[in-house]
Amino acid sequence: MNILISGGSGYLGGNLARLLASEGHRVCLPLRSQSSTVKISDLKDSCAIEKYSSQLDLKKIILNARPEILIHMATSYGRSGESDVDIVKANVLFGISLLEIAENLGYPVKFINTDTCLEANLNSYALSKSQFVDWGRLLSNGDSNNLTFINVKLQQFYGPSDDKTKLPGHIVHSCLANSKSLELTEGTQLRDFIYVDDVLSAYSILVDNIENFEQFTDVELGTGRSITIREFVESVHSMSESSIKLLFGALPFRKNEPEECVADPAVLTSLGWEPKFSLAEGLRQVIEVERSCL
């Protein structure tokens, strides 16, 4: 199938492009002109990597690619000093522009959106993701009926070589670096940690079953099991044989911090998907790769 992935230079988007290309799909990765392709240099022969500098350029790329499926993974977490306006531009307006282009291609398009499991009242990132889903629901239920919107509510994923500003990467990097100490909250929050390969296999299952979805569908993506953040941190600490001192309770909880985030992966399991990696197996792979990079 013809598949277009936004955010293809990112961690999740790049890895998904590798998987889908290896499965025989024709994959197009539209990237902003300033985006680095260092992390996806190996994809230049298996994927169409196209740079754009304007909305018109992006539209031309999408028209030429003629995607049957558009997987939206581009996002701004707001961790690099972005303003609220920047976050809205990245997480709402850019997504709407993709939806409008897809809706007007003249044939049915399946739009797979990568959403968060976080509640909208947590921060600007979570709010912007929720607002975009509302737009997806509105446009997919419009008059054209050309658009199917599949909303993937992704839990806390982790994997080797991921961004160290995210919680799992930060914990692994800190433990392997054997810094003096690591300040943490009490760590009682329950989270559904899922290994990246299980995330990618779930997207592959969605692609294989893409014709079975209604105009708008929520799909929860996680293991369906939650553990405390403290348990995750202590597992990394033990498996990495780190000497860092864990200072639980040194940091306050975020305002509106949810006590538990856990998926109900019923939609995916009905399609034959199940997570393959236990927490120990996933962390073993992450620690092995990260240690080799030190």
Coordinates of C-alpha atoms in Angstrom, one line a residue:
M1 CA 0.0 0.0 0.0
N2 CA 1.0 3.6 -0.4
I3 CA 1.7 5.0 3.1
L4 CA 2.7 8.5 4.2
I5 CA 4.2 9.0 7.6
S6 CA 4.5 12.5 9.2
G7 CA 7.3 12.8 11.7
G8 CA 9.4 10.3 9.8
S9 CA 12.6 11.7 11.1
G10 CA 11.6 11.1 14.7
Y11 CA 12.2 8.0 16.8
L12 CA 8.8 6.3 16.4
G13 CA 8.2 7.5 12.8
G14 CA 11.6 6.4 11.5
N15 CA 11.3 2.9 13.1
L16 CA 7.8 2.5 11.7
A17 CA 9.0 3.5 8.3
R18 CA 11.7 0.8 8.5
L19 CA 9.1 -1.9 9.5
L20 CA 6.5 -1.0 6.9
A21 CA 9.1 -0.7 4.1
S22 CA 10.4 -4.2 5.0
E23 CA 6.9 -5.5 4.7
G24 CA 6.6 -4.3 1.1
H25 CA 4.7 -1.1 1.5
R26 CA 5.6 2.1 -0.5
V27 CA 6.5 4.6 2.2
C28 CA 6.8 8.4 1.8
L29 CA 8.3 10.6 4.5
P30 CA 7.6 14.3 4.1
L31 CA 10.1 16.4 6.2
R32 CA 10.5 20.0 6.9
S33 CA 13.4 21.6 5.0
Q34 CA 15.4 22.0 8.2
S35 CA 14.8 18.5 9.5
S36 CA 17.8 16.3 10.0
T37 CA 17.9 13.0 8.1
V38 CA 20.9 11.6 10.0
K39 CA 18.8 9.0 12.0
I40 CA 17.0 7.8 8.8
S41 CA 19.9 7.9 6.4
D42 CA 19.5 4.1 6.0
L43 CA 16.0 4.6 4.5
K44 CA 17.0 6.7 1.5
D45 CA 16.8 3.6 -0.8
S46 CA 13.6 2.0 0.7
C47 CA 11.5 5.1 1.3
A48 CA 10.8 8.3 -0.5
I49 CA 12.2 11.1 1.7
E50 CA 10.8 14.5 0.5
K51 CA 11.7 17.9 2.0
Y52 CA 9.2 20.8 2.0
S53 CA 9.4 24.4 2.9
S54 CA 5.8 25.5 2.4
Q55 CA 2.2 24.3 2.7
L56 CA 2.1 24.1 -1.1
D57 CA 5.2 21.9 -1.2
L58 CA 3.7 19.6 1.3
K59 CA 0.5 19.4 -0.7
K60 CA 2.4 18.5 -3.8
I61 CA 4.3 15.8 -2.0
I62 CA 1.1 14.2 -0.7
L63 CA -0.6 14.5 -4.1
N64 CA 2.4 12.7 -5.8
A65 CA 2.6 10.0 -3.1
R66 CA -1.2 9.2 -3.4
P67 CA -1.3 7.7 0.1
E68 CA -4.0 5.2 0.9
I69 CA -3.0 5.5 4.5
L70 CA -1.6 8.6 6.3
I71 CA 0.1 7.9 9.7
H72 CA 0.4 11.0 11.7
M73 CA 3.3 10.9 14.2
A74 CA 4.8 14.4 14.1
T75 CA 4.4 16.1 17.5
S76 CA 5.8 18.6 19.8
Y77 CA 6.1 17.7 23.5
G78 CA 7.0 21.2 24.6
R79 CA 10.2 20.1 26.3
S80 CA 12.5 22.4 24.4
G81 CA 11.1 25.8 25.5
E82 CA 8.3 25.9 22.9
S83 CA 5.6 28.4 23.5
D84 CA 1.9 27.4 23.7
V85 CA 1.5 28.9 20.2
D86 CA 4.3 26.7 18.9
I87 CA 2.7 23.6 20.4
V88 CA -0.7 24.5 18.9
K89 CA 0.9 25.0 15.5
A90 CA 2.7 21.7 15.7
N91 CA 0.0 19.5 17.3
V92 CA -3.2 21.1 16.0
L93 CA -2.8 23.3 12.9
F94 CA -0.3 21.0 11.1
G95 CA -2.5 18.0 11.7
I96 CA -5.6 19.9 10.4
S97 CA -3.7 20.8 7.3
L98 CA -2.9 17.1 6.7
L99 CA -6.6 16.2 7.3
E100 CA -7.8 18.8 4.8
I101 CA -5.3 17.7 2.1
A102 CA -6.3 14.0 2.7
E103 CA -10.0 14.8 2.7
N104 CA -9.7 16.5 -0.7
L105 CA -7.6 13.9 -2.5
G106 CA -10.7 12.6 -4.2
Y107 CA -10.5 9.0 -2.9
P108 CA -10.9 7.3 0.5
V109 CA -8.0 7.9 2.8
K110 CA -7.3 6.2 6.2
F111 CA -5.8 8.5 8.7
I112 CA -4.0 6.9 11.7
N113 CA -3.4 9.5 14.4
T114 CA -0.9 9.0 17.2
D115 CA -2.6 10.4 20.3
T116 CA -1.6 10.4 24.0
C117 CA -3.2 8.6 26.9
L118 CA -2.9 11.7 29.0
E119 CA -5.9 13.8 30.1
A120 CA -6.3 17.2 28.4
N121 CA -6.0 19.1 31.6
L122 CA -2.4 17.9 32.4
N123 CA -0.4 20.4 30.2
S124 CA -0.3 22.2 26.9
Y125 CA 0.9 19.1 25.0
A126 CA -2.0 16.9 26.2
L127 CA -4.6 19.7 25.6
S128 CA -3.3 20.2 22.0
K129 CA -3.5 16.5 21.3
S130 CA -7.0 16.3 22.6
Q131 CA -8.1 19.3 20.5
F132 CA -6.7 17.7 17.3
V133 CA -8.7 14.5 18.0
D134 CA -11.8 16.6 18.1
W135 CA -11.0 18.0 14.7
G136 CA -10.4 14.5 13.4
R137 CA -13.8 13.4 14.7
L138 CA -15.5 16.4 13.1
L139 CA -13.9 16.0 9.7
S140 CA -14.2 12.2 9.5
N141 CA -17.9 12.5 10.2
G142 CA -18.3 15.2 7.5
D143 CA -20.2 15.0 4.2
S144 CA -17.4 13.8 2.0
N145 CA -17.0 10.4 3.7
N146 CA -13.5 10.2 2.2
L147 CA -11.8 10.2 5.6
T148 CA -11.5 7.4 8.2
F149 CA -9.8 8.6 11.4
I150 CA -8.2 5.9 13.6
N151 CA -7.1 7.5 16.9
V152 CA -4.3 5.5 18.6
K153 CA -4.1 6.4 22.3
L154 CA -0.5 5.5 23.0
Q155 CA 0.7 4.7 26.5
Q156 CA 4.3 5.2 27.8
F157 CA 6.5 3.5 25.3
Y158 CA 10.3 3.0 25.7
G159 CA 13.1 1.6 23.5
P160 CA 16.8 1.8 22.8
S161 CA 18.2 5.1 21.5
D162 CA 15.0 7.1 22.3
D163 CA 14.9 10.7 23.4
K164 CA 16.6 11.2 26.7
T165 CA 14.2 14.0 27.7
K166 CA 11.4 11.4 27.9
L167 CA 11.0 9.7 31.3
P168 CA 12.2 6.1 30.4
G169 CA 15.2 7.4 28.4
H170 CA 16.1 9.8 31.2
I171 CA 16.0 7.1 33.8
V172 CA 18.1 4.7 31.8
H173 CA 20.7 7.3 30.8
S174 CA 21.0 8.5 34.4
C175 CA 21.4 5.0 35.8
L176 CA 24.0 4.0 33.2
A177 CA 25.9 7.3 33.7
N178 CA 26.1 6.5 37.4
S179 CA 25.5 10.1 38.4
K180 CA 25.6 11.0 42.1
S181 CA 21.9 11.1 42.5
L182 CA 18.6 11.2 40.7
E183 CA 15.7 13.3 42.0
L184 CA 12.3 11.8 41.5
T185 CA 8.7 12.0 42.7
E186 CA 7.4 9.4 45.1
G187 CA 6.8 7.3 42.0
T188 CA 3.5 5.9 43.1
Q189 CA 1.8 6.8 39.7
L190 CA 0.8 3.7 37.8
R191 CA 1.8 3.6 34.2
D192 CA 1.4 1.2 31.3
F193 CA 5.0 0.8 29.9
I194 CA 5.2 -0.8 26.5
Y195 CA 8.3 -1.7 24.5
V196 CA 8.7 0.0 21.1
D197 CA 8.7 -3.2 19.1
D198 CA 5.3 -4.0 20.4
V199 CA 4.1 -0.5 19.5
L200 CA 5.4 -0.9 15.9
S201 CA 3.7 -4.4 15.6
A202 CA 0.4 -2.8 16.6
Y203 CA 0.6 -0.2 13.9
S204 CA 1.4 -3.0 11.4
I205 CA -1.7 -4.8 12.5
L206 CA -3.8 -1.7 12.0
V207 CA -2.4 -1.3 8.5
D208 CA -3.2 -4.9 7.7
N209 CA -6.8 -4.5 8.9
I210 CA -7.3 -0.9 7.7
E211 CA -10.5 -1.7 5.8
N212 CA -12.3 -2.9 8.9
F213 CA -12.6 0.4 10.7
E214 CA -15.5 2.8 10.9
Q215 CA -15.2 6.5 10.2
F216 CA -13.9 7.3 13.7
T217 CA -12.4 4.7 16.0
D218 CA -10.4 5.0 19.2
V219 CA -7.7 2.4 19.6
E220 CA -5.9 2.1 23.0
L221 CA -2.3 0.9 22.7
G222 CA -0.5 -0.5 25.7
T223 CA 0.1 -3.8 27.4
G224 CA -3.1 -3.5 29.5
R225 CA -1.0 -3.8 32.7
S226 CA 0.2 -1.0 34.9
I227 CA 3.1 -0.8 37.3
T228 CA 4.3 2.1 39.5
I229 CA 6.9 4.5 38.1
R230 CA 9.0 3.6 41.2
E231 CA 8.9 -0.1 40.1
F232 CA 10.1 0.9 36.6
V233 CA 12.9 3.0 38.0
E234 CA 14.0 0.4 40.5
S235 CA 14.0 -2.3 37.7
V236 CA 16.3 -0.1 35.6
H237 CA 18.5 0.6 38.6
S238 CA 18.9 -3.0 39.4
M239 CA 19.3 -4.4 35.9
S240 CA 21.9 -1.7 35.0
E241 CA 23.8 -2.4 38.3
S242 CA 23.9 1.4 38.8
S243 CA 25.4 3.1 41.9
I244 CA 23.2 6.2 41.5
K245 CA 21.2 7.2 44.6
L246 CA 17.5 7.3 43.9
L247 CA 15.9 10.2 45.7
F248 CA 12.2 9.3 45.7
G249 CA 10.0 12.2 46.9
A250 CA 12.6 14.9 46.0
L251 CA 10.3 16.3 43.3
P252 CA 6.6 17.2 43.6
F253 CA 3.9 15.6 41.4
R254 CA 2.8 17.6 38.4
K255 CA -0.5 19.4 38.8
N256 CA -3.4 17.2 37.6
E257 CA -1.0 14.2 37.5
P258 CA -3.2 11.1 36.9
E259 CA -2.8 8.3 39.4
E260 CA -3.1 5.6 36.7
C261 CA -2.8 5.4 32.9
V262 CA -3.4 1.9 31.5
A263 CA -4.7 0.8 28.1
D264 CA -7.6 -1.5 27.3
P265 CA -6.2 -3.0 24.1
A266 CA -9.4 -4.8 23.2
V267 CA -9.5 -3.5 19.7
L268 CA -6.0 -4.6 18.9
T269 CA -6.3 -8.0 20.6
S270 CA -9.5 -8.6 18.5
L271 CA -7.2 -8.3 15.5
G272 CA -4.7 -10.9 16.8
W273 CA -2.2 -8.5 18.3
E274 CA -0.5 -9.1 21.7
P275 CA 2.6 -7.6 23.3
K276 CA 5.6 -9.9 23.1
F277 CA 8.0 -8.1 25.4
S278 CA 7.9 -8.3 29.2
L279 CA 9.3 -5.3 31.1
A280 CA 12.4 -7.2 31.9
E281 CA 13.0 -8.3 28.3
G282 CA 12.4 -4.8 27.0
L283 CA 14.7 -3.1 29.6
R284 CA 17.4 -5.7 28.9
Q285 CA 17.5 -4.7 25.2
V286 CA 17.4 -1.0 26.0
I287 CA 20.2 -1.2 28.6
E288 CA 22.4 -3.4 26.3
V289 CA 22.1 -0.9 23.4
E290 CA 22.6 2.2 25.6
R291 CA 25.6 0.7 27.4
S292 CA 27.3 0.0 24.1
C293 CA 27.0 3.7 23.2
L294 CA 28.7 5.0 26.3

